[in-house]
PDB file of C-alpha atoms in Angstrom:
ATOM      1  CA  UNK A   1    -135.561 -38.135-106.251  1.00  0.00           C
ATOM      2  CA  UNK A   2    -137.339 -40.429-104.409  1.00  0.00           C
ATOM      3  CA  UNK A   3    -137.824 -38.306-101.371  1.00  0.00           C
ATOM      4  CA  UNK A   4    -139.542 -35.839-103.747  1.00  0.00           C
ATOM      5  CA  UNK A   5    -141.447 -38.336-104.538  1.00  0.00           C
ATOM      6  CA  UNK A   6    -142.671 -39.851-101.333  1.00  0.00           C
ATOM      7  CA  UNK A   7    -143.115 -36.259-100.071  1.00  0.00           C
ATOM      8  CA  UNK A   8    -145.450 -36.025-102.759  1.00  0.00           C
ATOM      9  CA  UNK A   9    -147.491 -38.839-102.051  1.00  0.00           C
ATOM     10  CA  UNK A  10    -147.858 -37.991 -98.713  1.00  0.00           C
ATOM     11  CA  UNK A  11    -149.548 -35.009 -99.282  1.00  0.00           C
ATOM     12  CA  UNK A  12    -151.887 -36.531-101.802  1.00  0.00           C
ATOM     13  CA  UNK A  13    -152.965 -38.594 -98.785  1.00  0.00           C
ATOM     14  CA  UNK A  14    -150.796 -41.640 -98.687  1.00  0.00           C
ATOM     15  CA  UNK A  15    -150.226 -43.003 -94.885  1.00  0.00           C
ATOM     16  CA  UNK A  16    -147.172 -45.700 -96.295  1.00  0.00           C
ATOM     17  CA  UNK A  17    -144.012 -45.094 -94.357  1.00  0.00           C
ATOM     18  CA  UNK A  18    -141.111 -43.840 -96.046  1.00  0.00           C
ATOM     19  CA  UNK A  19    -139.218 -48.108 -95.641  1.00  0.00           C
ATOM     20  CA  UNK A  20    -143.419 -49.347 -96.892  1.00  0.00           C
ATOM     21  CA  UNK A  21    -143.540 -47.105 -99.796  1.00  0.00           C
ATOM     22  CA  UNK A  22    -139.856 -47.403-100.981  1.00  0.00           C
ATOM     23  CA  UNK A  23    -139.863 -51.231-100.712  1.00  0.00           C
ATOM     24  CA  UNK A  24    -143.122 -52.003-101.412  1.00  0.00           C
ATOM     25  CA  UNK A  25    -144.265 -55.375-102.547  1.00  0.00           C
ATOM     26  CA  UNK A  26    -144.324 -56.161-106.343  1.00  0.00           C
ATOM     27  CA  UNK A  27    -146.993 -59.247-107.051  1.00  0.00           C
ATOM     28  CA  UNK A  28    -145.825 -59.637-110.739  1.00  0.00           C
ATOM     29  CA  UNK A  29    -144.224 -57.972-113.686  1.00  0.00           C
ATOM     30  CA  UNK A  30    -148.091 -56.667-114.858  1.00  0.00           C
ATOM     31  CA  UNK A  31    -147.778 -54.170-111.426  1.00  0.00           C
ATOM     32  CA  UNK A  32    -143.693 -53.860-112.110  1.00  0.00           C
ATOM     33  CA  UNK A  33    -142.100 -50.347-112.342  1.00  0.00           C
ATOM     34  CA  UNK A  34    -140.620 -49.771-115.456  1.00  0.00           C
ATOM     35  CA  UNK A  35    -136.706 -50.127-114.296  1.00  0.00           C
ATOM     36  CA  UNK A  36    -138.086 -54.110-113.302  1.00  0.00           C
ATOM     37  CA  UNK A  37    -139.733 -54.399-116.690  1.00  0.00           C
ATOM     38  CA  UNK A  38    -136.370 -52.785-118.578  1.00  0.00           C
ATOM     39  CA  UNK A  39    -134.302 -55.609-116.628  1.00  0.00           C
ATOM     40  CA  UNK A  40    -137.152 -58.215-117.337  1.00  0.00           C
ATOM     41  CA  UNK A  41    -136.729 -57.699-121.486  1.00  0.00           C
ATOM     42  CA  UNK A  42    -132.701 -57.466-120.905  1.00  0.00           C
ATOM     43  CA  UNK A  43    -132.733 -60.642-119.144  1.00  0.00           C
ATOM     44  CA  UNK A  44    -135.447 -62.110-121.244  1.00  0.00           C
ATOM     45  CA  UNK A  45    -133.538 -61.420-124.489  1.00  0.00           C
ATOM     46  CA  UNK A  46    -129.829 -62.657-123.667  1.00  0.00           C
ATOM     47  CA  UNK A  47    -131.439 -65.695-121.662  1.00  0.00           C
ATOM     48  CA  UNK A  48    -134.365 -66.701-123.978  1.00  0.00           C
ATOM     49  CA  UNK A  49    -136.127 -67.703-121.081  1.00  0.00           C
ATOM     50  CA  UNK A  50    -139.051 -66.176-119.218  1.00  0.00           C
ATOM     51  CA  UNK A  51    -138.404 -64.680-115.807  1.00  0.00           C
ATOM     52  CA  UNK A  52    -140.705 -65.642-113.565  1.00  0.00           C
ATOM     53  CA  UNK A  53    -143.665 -63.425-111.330  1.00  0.00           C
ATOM     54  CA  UNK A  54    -141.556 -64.117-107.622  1.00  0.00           C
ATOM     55  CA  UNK A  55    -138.697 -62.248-109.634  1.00  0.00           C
ATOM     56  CA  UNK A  56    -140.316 -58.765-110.086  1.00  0.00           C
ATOM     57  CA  UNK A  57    -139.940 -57.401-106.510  1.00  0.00           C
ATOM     58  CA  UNK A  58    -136.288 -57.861-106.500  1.00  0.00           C
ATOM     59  CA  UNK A  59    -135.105 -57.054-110.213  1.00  0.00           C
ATOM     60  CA  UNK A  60    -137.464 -54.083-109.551  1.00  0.00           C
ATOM     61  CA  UNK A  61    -135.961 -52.542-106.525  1.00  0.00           C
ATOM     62  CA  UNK A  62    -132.230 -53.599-108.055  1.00  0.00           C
ATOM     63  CA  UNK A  63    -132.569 -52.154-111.056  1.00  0.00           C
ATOM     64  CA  UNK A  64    -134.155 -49.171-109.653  1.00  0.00           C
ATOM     65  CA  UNK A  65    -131.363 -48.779-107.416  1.00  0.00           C
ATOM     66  CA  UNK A  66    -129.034 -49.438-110.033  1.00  0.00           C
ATOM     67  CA  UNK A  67    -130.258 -47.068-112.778  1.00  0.00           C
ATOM     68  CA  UNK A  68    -129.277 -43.877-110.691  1.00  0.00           C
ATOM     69  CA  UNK A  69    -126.173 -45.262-109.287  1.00  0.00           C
ATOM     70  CA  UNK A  70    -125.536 -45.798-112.990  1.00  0.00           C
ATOM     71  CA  UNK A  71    -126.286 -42.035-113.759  1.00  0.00           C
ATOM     72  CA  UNK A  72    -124.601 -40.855-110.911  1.00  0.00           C
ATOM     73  CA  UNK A  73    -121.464 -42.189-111.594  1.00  0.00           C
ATOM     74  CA  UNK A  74    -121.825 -41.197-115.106  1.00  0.00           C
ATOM     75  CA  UNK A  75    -122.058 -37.311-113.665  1.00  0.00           C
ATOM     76  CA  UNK A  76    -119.185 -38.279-111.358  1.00  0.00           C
ATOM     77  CA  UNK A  77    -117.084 -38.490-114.560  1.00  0.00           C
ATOM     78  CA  UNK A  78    -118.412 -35.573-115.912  1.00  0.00           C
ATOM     79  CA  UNK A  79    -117.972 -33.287-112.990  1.00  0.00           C
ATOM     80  CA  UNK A  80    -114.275 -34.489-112.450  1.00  0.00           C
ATOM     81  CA  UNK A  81    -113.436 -32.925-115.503  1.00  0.00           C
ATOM     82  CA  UNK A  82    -114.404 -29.766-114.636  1.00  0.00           C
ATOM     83  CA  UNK A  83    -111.739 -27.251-113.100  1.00  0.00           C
ATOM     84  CA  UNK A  84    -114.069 -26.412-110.265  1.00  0.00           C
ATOM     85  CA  UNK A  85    -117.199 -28.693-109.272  1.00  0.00           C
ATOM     86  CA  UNK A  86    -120.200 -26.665-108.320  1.00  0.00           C
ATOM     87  CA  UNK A  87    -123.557 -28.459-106.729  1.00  0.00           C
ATOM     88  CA  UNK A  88    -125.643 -26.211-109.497  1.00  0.00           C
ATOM     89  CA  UNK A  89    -123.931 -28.657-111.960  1.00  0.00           C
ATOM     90  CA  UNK A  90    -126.247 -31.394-111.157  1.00  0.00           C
ATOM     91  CA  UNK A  91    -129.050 -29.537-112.348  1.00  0.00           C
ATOM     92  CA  UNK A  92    -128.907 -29.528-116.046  1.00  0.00           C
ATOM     93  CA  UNK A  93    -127.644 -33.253-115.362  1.00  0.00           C
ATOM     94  CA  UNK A  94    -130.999 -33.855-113.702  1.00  0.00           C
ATOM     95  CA  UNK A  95    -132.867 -32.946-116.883  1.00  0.00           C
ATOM     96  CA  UNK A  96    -130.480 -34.158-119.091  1.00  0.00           C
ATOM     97  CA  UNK A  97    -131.592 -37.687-117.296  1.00  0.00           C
ATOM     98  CA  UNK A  98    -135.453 -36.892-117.479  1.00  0.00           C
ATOM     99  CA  UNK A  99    -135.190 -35.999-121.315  1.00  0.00           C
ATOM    100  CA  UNK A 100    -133.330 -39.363-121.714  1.00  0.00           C
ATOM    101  CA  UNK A 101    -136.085 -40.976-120.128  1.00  0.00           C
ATOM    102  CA  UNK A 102    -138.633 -40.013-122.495  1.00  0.00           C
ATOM    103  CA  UNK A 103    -136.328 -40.348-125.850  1.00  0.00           C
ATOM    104  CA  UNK A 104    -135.835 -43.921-124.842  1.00  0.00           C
ATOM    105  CA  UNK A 105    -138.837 -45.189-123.180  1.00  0.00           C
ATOM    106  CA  UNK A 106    -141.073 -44.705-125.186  1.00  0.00           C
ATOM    107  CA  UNK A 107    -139.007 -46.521-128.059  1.00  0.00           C
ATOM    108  CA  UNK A 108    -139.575 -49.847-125.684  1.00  0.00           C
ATOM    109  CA  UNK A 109    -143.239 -49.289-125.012  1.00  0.00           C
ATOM    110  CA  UNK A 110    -142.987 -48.120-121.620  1.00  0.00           C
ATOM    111  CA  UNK A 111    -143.586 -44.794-122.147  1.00  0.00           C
ATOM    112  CA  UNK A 112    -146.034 -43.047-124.474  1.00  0.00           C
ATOM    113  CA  UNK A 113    -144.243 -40.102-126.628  1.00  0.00           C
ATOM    114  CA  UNK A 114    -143.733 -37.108-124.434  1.00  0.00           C
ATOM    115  CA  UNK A 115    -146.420 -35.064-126.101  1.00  0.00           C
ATOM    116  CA  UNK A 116    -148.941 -37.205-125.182  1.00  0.00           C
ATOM    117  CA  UNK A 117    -148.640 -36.092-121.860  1.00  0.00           C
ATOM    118  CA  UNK A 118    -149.776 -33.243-119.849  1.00  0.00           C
ATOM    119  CA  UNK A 119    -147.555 -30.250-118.313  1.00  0.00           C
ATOM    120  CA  UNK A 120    -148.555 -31.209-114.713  1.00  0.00           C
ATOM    121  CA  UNK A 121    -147.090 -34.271-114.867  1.00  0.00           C
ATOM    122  CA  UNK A 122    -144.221 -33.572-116.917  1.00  0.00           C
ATOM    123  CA  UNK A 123    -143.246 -31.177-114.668  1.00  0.00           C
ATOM    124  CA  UNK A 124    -143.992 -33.330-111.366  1.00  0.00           C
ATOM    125  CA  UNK A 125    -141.003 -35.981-113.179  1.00  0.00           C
ATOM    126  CA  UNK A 126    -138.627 -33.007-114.469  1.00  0.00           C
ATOM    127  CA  UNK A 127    -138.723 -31.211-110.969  1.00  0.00           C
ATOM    128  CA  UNK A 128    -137.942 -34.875-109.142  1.00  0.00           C
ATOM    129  CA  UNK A 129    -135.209 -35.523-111.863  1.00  0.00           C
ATOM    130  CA  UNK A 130    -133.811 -31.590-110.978  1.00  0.00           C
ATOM    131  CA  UNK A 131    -133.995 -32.885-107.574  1.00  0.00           C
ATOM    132  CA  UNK A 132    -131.675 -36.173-107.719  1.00  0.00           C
ATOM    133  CA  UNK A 133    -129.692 -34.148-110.282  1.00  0.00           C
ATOM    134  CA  UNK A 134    -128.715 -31.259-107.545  1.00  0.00           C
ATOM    135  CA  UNK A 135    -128.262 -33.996-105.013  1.00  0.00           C
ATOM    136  CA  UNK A 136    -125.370 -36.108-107.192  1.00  0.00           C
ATOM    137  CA  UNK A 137    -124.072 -32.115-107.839  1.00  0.00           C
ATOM    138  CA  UNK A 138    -124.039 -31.606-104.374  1.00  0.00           C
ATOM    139  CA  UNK A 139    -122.857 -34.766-103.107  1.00  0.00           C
ATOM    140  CA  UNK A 140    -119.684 -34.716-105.486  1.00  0.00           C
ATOM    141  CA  UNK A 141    -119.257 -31.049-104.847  1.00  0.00           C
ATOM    142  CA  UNK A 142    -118.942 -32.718-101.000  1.00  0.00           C
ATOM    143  CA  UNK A 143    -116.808 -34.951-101.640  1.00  0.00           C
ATOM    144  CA  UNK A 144    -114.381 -33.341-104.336  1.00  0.00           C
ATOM    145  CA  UNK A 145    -114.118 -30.221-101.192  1.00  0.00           C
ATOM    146  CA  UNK A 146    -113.082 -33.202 -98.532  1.00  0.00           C
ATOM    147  CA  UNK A 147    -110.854 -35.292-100.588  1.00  0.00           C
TER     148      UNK A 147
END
């Protein structure tokens, strides 16, 4: 997914490399992502204490990280139970993770309701969730064919 994505910026002119853009610095939690600002409100609520500015970098990238490990395990289970695993699997699992996105989201304040944005970039975020979904399908249907 994030290959998608870095692709795209690249040909909208960005000049980052891929380690620079993936890893790039987060000054506070005003400029966080919002997988940093969903751990931020987690953390915030079972801690009742504010997490600091220096803290948004990390919890970003972590929970980034985290959040499609998550889902890819969560299709791991899924595609065990089928009789035969097939990459093409991962696709509907792909937008099955987008649409969760934006049924969620926006019920924290991160995201505005989906109709209240445009087909462009809805379909920019479905096709890189279609993406990362046919890589988890493919890299179970890998591994269920060597194991």
């Amino acid at each position: 997914m994030d290959a998608t994505r870095y692709l795209r910026y690249r040909r909208t002119g960005g000049t980052d490399s891929p380690k620079e853009w993936e890893f790039a610095p987060v000054e506070g939690w005003d400029e966080a992502p919002d997988p940093g600002k969903v751990a931020k409100r987690v953390l915030e609520g079972f801690t009742q204490r504010e997490i600091p500015d220096r803290w948004a970098w990390l919890m970003s990238t972590a929970m980034h990280w985290s959040y499609g490990s998550g889902w890819g395990a969560l299709y791991g289970i899924a595609a065990g139970s089928v009789r035969r695993p097939n990459p093409l699997l991962g696709i509907p699992f792909g937008a099955a993770v987008w649409a969760s996105a934006y049924a969620v989201l926006p019920q924290a304040g991160l995201y505005r309701p989906i109709w209240k944005y445009g087909p462009k970039t809805l379909a920019e975020d479905l096709g890189a969730h279609l993406v990362f979904g046919l890589g988890a399908g493919t890299c179970f249907w890998l591994t269920s064919r060597v194991c």
